[in-house]
Amino acid sequence: MKRIMLSIFSLLIMSNVLLAQTKQEPWNSQQLLDPAILAKKINQNQTKNMLIYCIGPDAIIKGSINIGAGENAANIKKLKEQLKNVSKDKEVVIYCGCCPFDRCPNVRPAFKALKEMGFKNAKLLNLSNNIKTNWIDKNYPMND
Amino acid sequence: MMKKIISCLFIVFFSVQLFAQEQIIQIGQIAPEIALPTPNGKMMQLSSLKGKLVLIDFWASWCAPCVKEQPELKTIYEKHAQAVKENKFEILGVSLDKSEEDWVNAIQRLDIHWLQISDLKFWRSKVATDYAIEGLPYNVIVDEAGKIIAINLHGTALENFIAKHLQ
């Protein structure tokens, strides 16, 4: 029994290591912004030094600007155009929320674009499941 | 001791599964009515399909996994073309799209021939609440009497379920 348990655990650990190695995301954990933190900032009017862009289905987050799906090259161009005169120190938050990150075609091209442009405070809103469960269902602030 | 650990692990795994699948919609209940417009603006009601096996596919053009699933639904639809002709089977695509243009373009691009309806209200659509949808893709299978007989089946499980029911 001990052997079986040990084998299961080692397999689990090995598969996690493998996954971590193969899934190199363009963002790191510090660049993931907790939705609760953003919601609090919006509610307390503390988003003046922040730009929030939707690169997914709909800009429902209060104060966010709609760019369109990040998988579309024309929308990435639009995002870059919007940001061309913005200071590289500005906090730029992008979000999608169509589906879990592993299935989302939008977040990676958009985040890469922010990195390429040299934004030091680029953030990806951590809507790890989707905009419904991670934002709407929590009654966080929305555009009307 | 080991047995206890294993039992605990199982309990944890199953309770996580249960919470993940917590839903108001249940197998055996009558499917809530859906009344939404087609791309032509004509109102369409789920209840008008009574007497047929109906696969309600909740999707959106902005949902990559849903778009990926459409060719599989097309295969099912074509495989059961005879049943469709005999009024025994139908697919009802209910979209949570927001843009009419994106919705209609996706229907054309994916060459979808089954029924399509949407109020273009994204997650604010009443169907999202009525069917307790937490994420897309999501589907419900309704039998000839309007009763829910399956929830969120995909791939071969979906294919086999429909084939078996129409046998």
Short mmCIF file of C-alpha atoms in Angstrom, two decimals:
data_model
loop_
_atom_site.label_atom_id
_atom_site.label_comp_id
_atom_site.label_asym_id
_atom_site.label_seq_id
_atom_site.Cartn_x
_atom_site.Cartn_y
_atom_site.Cartn_z
CA MET A 1 0.00 0.00 0.00
CA LYS A 2 2.83 2.40 0.92
CA ARG A 3 4.48 1.69 -2.41
CA ILE A 4 1.27 2.48 -4.30
CA MET A 5 0.85 5.74 -2.40
CA LEU A 6 4.48 6.68 -3.01
CA SER A 7 4.13 5.94 -6.73
CA ILE A 8 0.97 8.04 -6.98
CA PHE A 9 2.62 10.98 -5.22
CA SER A 10 5.81 10.80 -7.28
CA LEU A 11 3.76 10.62 -10.49
CA LEU A 12 1.75 13.65 -9.41
CA ILE A 13 4.90 15.62 -8.58
CA MET A 14 6.58 14.61 -11.83
CA SER A 15 3.58 15.57 -13.94
CA ASN A 16 3.41 18.96 -12.20
CA VAL A 17 7.10 19.59 -12.88
CA LEU A 18 6.59 18.60 -16.52
CA LEU A 19 3.56 20.87 -16.86
CA ALA A 20 5.43 23.78 -15.28
CA GLN A 21 8.28 23.25 -17.72
CA THR A 22 6.15 22.99 -20.84
CA LYS A 23 3.72 25.79 -20.03
CA GLN A 24 5.88 28.87 -20.10
CA GLU A 25 3.44 31.78 -19.90
CA PRO A 26 4.34 35.33 -21.00
CA TRP A 27 3.32 36.61 -17.53
CA ASN A 28 4.69 35.73 -14.11
CA SER A 29 2.77 35.36 -10.86
CA GLN A 30 3.49 38.96 -9.81
CA GLN A 31 1.88 40.17 -13.02
CA LEU A 32 -1.41 38.44 -12.25
CA LEU A 33 -3.82 40.91 -10.64
CA ASP A 34 -6.36 39.58 -8.18
CA PRO A 35 -9.91 40.60 -9.27
CA ALA A 36 -10.80 41.44 -5.64
CA ILE A 37 -7.98 44.01 -5.54
CA LEU A 38 -9.03 45.64 -8.81
CA ALA A 39 -12.69 45.69 -7.71
CA LYS A 40 -11.71 47.42 -4.46
CA LYS A 41 -9.62 50.01 -6.34
CA ILE A 42 -12.49 50.77 -8.74
CA ASN A 43 -14.98 51.09 -5.87
CA GLN A 44 -12.62 53.47 -4.04
CA ASN A 45 -11.87 55.54 -7.18
CA GLN A 46 -8.21 54.58 -7.10
CA THR A 47 -7.83 53.73 -10.77
CA LYS A 48 -6.73 57.13 -12.07
CA ASN A 49 -3.19 55.92 -12.71
CA MET A 50 -4.37 52.75 -14.32
CA LEU A 51 -5.62 51.77 -17.76
CA ILE A 52 -7.94 48.79 -18.06
CA TYR A 53 -8.46 47.15 -21.44
CA CYS A 54 -10.77 44.31 -22.42
CA ILE A 55 -9.16 42.07 -25.00
CA GLY A 56 -11.99 39.54 -24.80
CA PRO A 57 -15.75 39.35 -25.42
CA ASP A 58 -17.04 42.49 -23.69
CA ALA A 59 -15.71 45.39 -21.62
CA ILE A 60 -18.06 44.92 -18.70
CA ILE A 61 -15.60 45.95 -15.98
CA LYS A 62 -16.32 49.50 -14.85
CA GLY A 63 -14.03 52.01 -16.52
CA SER A 64 -12.51 49.52 -18.92
CA ILE A 65 -12.02 50.15 -22.62
CA ASN A 66 -13.05 47.65 -25.27
CA ILE A 67 -10.31 46.59 -27.69
CA GLY A 68 -11.72 43.35 -29.10
CA ALA A 69 -10.45 39.79 -29.06
CA GLY A 70 -6.66 39.60 -28.64
CA GLU A 71 -6.44 36.65 -31.01
CA ASN A 72 -7.21 39.07 -33.84
CA ALA A 73 -4.04 40.81 -35.07
CA ALA A 74 -6.02 43.94 -35.96
CA ASN A 75 -7.06 44.28 -32.32
CA ILE A 76 -3.47 43.92 -31.10
CA LYS A 77 -2.61 46.75 -33.47
CA LYS A 78 -5.48 48.75 -31.97
CA LEU A 79 -4.18 48.08 -28.45
CA LYS A 80 -0.69 49.23 -29.45
CA GLU A 81 -2.15 52.34 -31.07
CA GLN A 82 -4.07 53.19 -27.89
CA LEU A 83 -0.91 52.84 -25.84
CA LYS A 84 1.67 54.46 -28.10
CA ASN A 85 1.82 57.75 -26.18
CA VAL A 86 1.35 56.26 -22.71
CA SER A 87 4.23 56.30 -20.21
CA LYS A 88 5.86 52.89 -19.85
CA ASP A 89 5.51 53.19 -16.08
CA LYS A 90 1.73 53.35 -16.26
CA GLU A 91 -0.13 50.37 -14.83
CA VAL A 92 -1.87 48.69 -17.75
CA VAL A 93 -4.35 45.95 -16.93
CA ILE A 94 -5.76 43.62 -19.58
CA TYR A 95 -8.51 41.07 -19.17
CA CYS A 96 -10.49 38.59 -21.22
CA GLY A 97 -12.63 36.18 -19.19
CA CYS A 98 -13.97 34.16 -22.10
CA CYS A 99 -12.81 30.91 -20.59
CA PRO A 100 -10.05 29.41 -18.43
CA PHE A 101 -6.53 30.66 -19.33
CA ASP A 102 -5.48 27.32 -20.80
CA ARG A 103 -8.23 27.60 -23.44
CA CYS A 104 -8.11 31.37 -24.01
CA PRO A 105 -6.72 32.51 -27.37
CA ASN A 106 -6.72 36.21 -26.40
CA VAL A 107 -4.62 36.82 -23.30
CA ARG A 108 -1.25 35.65 -24.60
CA PRO A 109 -0.99 37.82 -27.77
CA ALA A 110 -2.19 40.86 -25.80
CA PHE A 111 0.16 40.37 -22.88
CA LYS A 112 3.10 39.75 -25.22
CA ALA A 113 2.27 43.04 -26.97
CA LEU A 114 2.46 44.92 -23.64
CA LYS A 115 5.81 43.32 -22.89
CA GLU A 116 7.15 44.10 -26.35
CA MET A 117 6.13 47.73 -25.89
CA GLY A 118 8.12 47.83 -22.66
CA PHE A 119 5.34 48.37 -20.11
CA LYS A 120 6.91 47.73 -16.72
CA ASN A 121 3.58 47.59 -14.92
CA ALA A 122 1.68 45.31 -17.26
CA LYS A 123 -0.91 43.19 -15.47
CA LEU A 124 -3.23 40.39 -16.47
CA LEU A 125 -6.44 40.27 -14.48
CA ASN A 126 -6.59 36.85 -12.93
CA LEU A 127 -9.98 35.75 -14.28
CA SER A 128 -8.76 32.19 -14.09
CA ASN A 129 -12.15 30.65 -14.88
CA ASN A 130 -14.21 33.33 -16.64
CA ILE A 131 -15.71 36.81 -16.28
CA LYS A 132 -18.96 35.29 -15.04
CA THR A 133 -17.70 33.42 -12.00
CA ASN A 134 -14.66 35.60 -11.23
CA TRP A 135 -16.32 39.01 -11.63
CA ILE A 136 -20.08 39.19 -12.36
CA ASP A 137 -21.12 36.65 -9.72
CA LYS A 138 -19.11 38.53 -7.12
CA ASN A 139 -21.02 41.74 -7.82
CA TYR A 140 -17.84 43.60 -8.69
CA PRO A 141 -18.33 46.99 -10.43
CA MET A 142 -19.52 46.91 -14.03
CA ASN A 143 -20.04 49.32 -16.88
CA ASP A 144 -23.76 49.90 -17.42
CA MET B 1 -3.71 4.34 8.50
CA MET B 2 -3.10 4.17 4.73
CA LYS B 3 -6.73 3.22 4.15
CA LYS B 4 -7.83 6.27 6.11
CA ILE B 5 -5.58 8.56 4.05
CA ILE B 6 -6.92 7.12 0.82
CA SER B 7 -10.53 7.49 2.01
CA CYS B 8 -9.84 11.11 2.98
CA LEU B 9 -8.30 11.80 -0.43
CA PHE B 10 -11.35 10.33 -2.17
CA ILE B 11 -13.73 12.38 -0.03
CA VAL B 12 -11.80 15.57 -0.84
CA PHE B 13 -11.75 14.80 -4.59
CA PHE B 14 -15.45 13.99 -4.72
CA SER B 15 -16.54 16.99 -2.69
CA VAL B 16 -14.51 19.26 -4.99
CA GLN B 17 -16.27 17.64 -7.96
CA LEU B 18 -19.66 18.11 -6.30
CA PHE B 19 -19.05 21.80 -5.63
CA ALA B 20 -17.82 22.28 -9.17
CA GLN B 21 -21.01 20.82 -10.54
CA GLU B 22 -23.42 22.48 -8.14
CA GLN B 23 -26.37 23.52 -10.27
CA ILE B 24 -30.01 24.39 -10.08
CA ILE B 25 -30.72 22.62 -13.35
CA GLN B 26 -31.21 18.92 -12.79
CA ILE B 27 -31.86 15.81 -14.80
CA GLY B 28 -35.55 14.86 -14.60
CA GLN B 29 -36.93 18.37 -14.38
CA ILE B 30 -38.80 20.14 -17.17
CA ALA B 31 -36.43 22.37 -19.11
CA PRO B 32 -37.08 26.06 -18.42
CA GLU B 33 -38.72 27.79 -21.35
CA ILE B 34 -36.43 29.68 -23.72
CA ALA B 35 -37.97 32.30 -26.00
CA LEU B 36 -35.41 34.27 -27.99
CA PRO B 37 -35.06 35.72 -31.48
CA THR B 38 -33.38 34.01 -34.42
CA PRO B 39 -30.90 36.00 -36.58
CA ASN B 40 -33.93 37.02 -38.69
CA GLY B 41 -35.62 38.52 -35.65
CA LYS B 42 -38.32 35.85 -35.46
CA MET B 43 -39.15 34.64 -31.94
CA MET B 44 -38.40 31.00 -31.31
CA GLN B 45 -39.52 28.97 -28.32
CA LEU B 46 -38.01 25.81 -26.93
CA SER B 47 -41.52 24.52 -26.19
CA SER B 48 -42.30 24.64 -29.92
CA LEU B 49 -39.84 21.74 -30.32
CA LYS B 50 -41.84 19.39 -28.08
CA GLY B 51 -41.97 15.90 -29.53
CA LYS B 52 -38.32 16.04 -30.60
CA LEU B 53 -35.09 15.19 -28.83
CA VAL B 54 -33.41 18.59 -28.47
CA LEU B 55 -29.76 19.30 -27.84
CA ILE B 56 -29.55 22.84 -26.46
CA ASP B 57 -26.04 24.08 -27.14
CA PHE B 58 -25.13 27.20 -25.16
CA TRP B 59 -22.25 28.84 -26.96
CA ALA B 60 -20.84 32.15 -28.23
CA SER B 61 -18.60 33.25 -31.08
CA TRP B 62 -16.20 34.68 -28.47
CA CYS B 63 -15.84 31.30 -26.76
CA ALA B 64 -12.94 29.46 -28.38
CA PRO B 65 -13.79 25.99 -27.00
CA CYS B 66 -17.41 26.44 -28.19
CA VAL B 67 -16.32 27.37 -31.70
CA LYS B 68 -14.00 24.35 -31.70
CA GLU B 69 -16.95 22.12 -30.76
CA GLN B 70 -19.23 23.28 -33.61
CA PRO B 71 -17.80 20.89 -36.25
CA GLU B 72 -18.48 18.01 -33.83
CA LEU B 73 -22.09 19.15 -33.48
CA LYS B 74 -22.27 19.39 -37.25
CA THR B 75 -21.17 15.77 -37.54
CA ILE B 76 -23.90 14.73 -35.08
CA TYR B 77 -26.49 16.81 -36.95
CA GLU B 78 -25.55 15.33 -40.31
CA LYS B 79 -25.37 11.81 -38.91
CA HIS B 80 -28.96 12.16 -37.71
CA ALA B 81 -30.26 14.12 -40.72
CA GLN B 82 -33.00 11.55 -41.20
CA ALA B 83 -34.21 12.00 -37.61
CA VAL B 84 -34.16 15.78 -38.15
CA LYS B 85 -36.27 15.32 -41.27
CA GLU B 86 -38.71 13.13 -39.38
CA ASN B 87 -39.06 15.75 -36.62
CA LYS B 88 -37.38 13.49 -34.08
CA PHE B 89 -34.22 15.48 -33.41
CA GLU B 90 -33.05 19.09 -33.38
CA ILE B 91 -30.17 21.18 -32.16
CA LEU B 92 -30.96 24.57 -30.67
CA GLY B 93 -27.93 26.86 -30.52
CA VAL B 94 -28.40 29.50 -27.83
CA SER B 95 -25.72 32.14 -28.07
CA LEU B 96 -24.42 34.40 -25.31
CA ASP B 97 -22.94 36.69 -27.93
CA LYS B 98 -23.05 40.43 -27.57
CA SER B 99 -22.41 41.53 -31.11
CA GLU B 100 -24.96 40.56 -33.74
CA GLU B 101 -22.30 40.84 -36.43
CA ASP B 102 -19.94 38.43 -34.66
CA TRP B 103 -22.81 36.00 -34.01
CA VAL B 104 -24.12 35.96 -37.58
CA ASN B 105 -20.61 35.83 -39.07
CA ALA B 106 -19.72 32.86 -36.87
CA ILE B 107 -22.90 31.00 -37.92
CA GLN B 108 -21.99 31.58 -41.57
CA ARG B 109 -18.28 30.82 -41.18
CA LEU B 110 -18.97 27.59 -39.28
CA ASP B 111 -21.72 26.70 -41.76
CA ILE B 112 -24.25 25.96 -39.01
CA HIS B 113 -27.62 24.76 -40.29
CA TRP B 114 -29.47 24.09 -37.06
CA LEU B 115 -31.63 26.58 -35.16
CA GLN B 116 -29.90 29.59 -33.67
CA ILE B 117 -31.29 32.09 -31.17
CA SER B 118 -29.88 34.87 -28.99
CA ASP B 119 -30.90 38.06 -27.21
CA LEU B 120 -27.31 39.32 -27.64
CA LYS B 121 -27.07 40.15 -23.96
CA PHE B 122 -23.85 38.30 -23.18
CA TRP B 123 -23.85 37.02 -19.58
CA ARG B 124 -26.82 39.28 -18.80
CA SER B 125 -29.07 37.03 -20.88
CA LYS B 126 -31.94 35.52 -18.91
CA VAL B 127 -31.06 32.04 -20.17
CA ALA B 128 -27.71 32.22 -18.37
CA THR B 129 -29.61 32.60 -15.08
CA ASP B 130 -32.45 30.21 -15.94
CA TYR B 131 -30.01 27.45 -16.82
CA ALA B 132 -27.47 28.36 -14.09
CA ILE B 133 -24.68 28.53 -16.65
CA GLU B 134 -21.28 29.05 -15.06
CA GLY B 135 -19.16 28.74 -18.17
CA LEU B 136 -19.22 27.89 -21.85
CA PRO B 137 -19.49 25.52 -23.66
CA TYR B 138 -22.49 24.10 -21.85
CA ASN B 139 -25.35 21.97 -23.08
CA VAL B 140 -28.55 20.31 -22.01
CA ILE B 141 -30.43 17.48 -23.72
CA VAL B 142 -34.21 17.64 -23.54
CA ASP B 143 -36.42 14.69 -24.39
CA GLU B 144 -39.63 14.61 -26.41
CA ALA B 145 -41.69 15.57 -23.34
CA GLY B 146 -39.52 18.59 -22.57
CA LYS B 147 -37.69 16.90 -19.70
CA ILE B 148 -33.95 17.31 -19.14
CA ILE B 149 -32.26 13.95 -19.64
CA ALA B 150 -28.57 14.93 -19.82
CA ILE B 151 -26.40 17.86 -18.81
CA ASN B 152 -23.11 19.00 -20.27
CA LEU B 153 -22.04 15.99 -22.29
CA HIS B 154 -19.25 16.50 -24.81
CA GLY B 155 -17.25 14.48 -27.32
CA THR B 156 -18.05 10.82 -27.69
CA ALA B 157 -20.25 10.84 -24.57
CA LEU B 158 -22.55 13.34 -26.30
CA GLU B 159 -22.44 11.51 -29.61
CA ASN B 160 -23.22 8.14 -28.01
CA PHE B 161 -26.02 9.50 -25.84
CA ILE B 162 -27.87 11.00 -28.79
CA ALA B 163 -27.31 7.96 -31.00
CA LYS B 164 -28.59 5.64 -28.28
CA HIS B 165 -31.69 7.76 -27.64
CA LEU B 166 -32.58 7.99 -31.33
CA GLN B 167 -32.08 4.27 -31.93
#
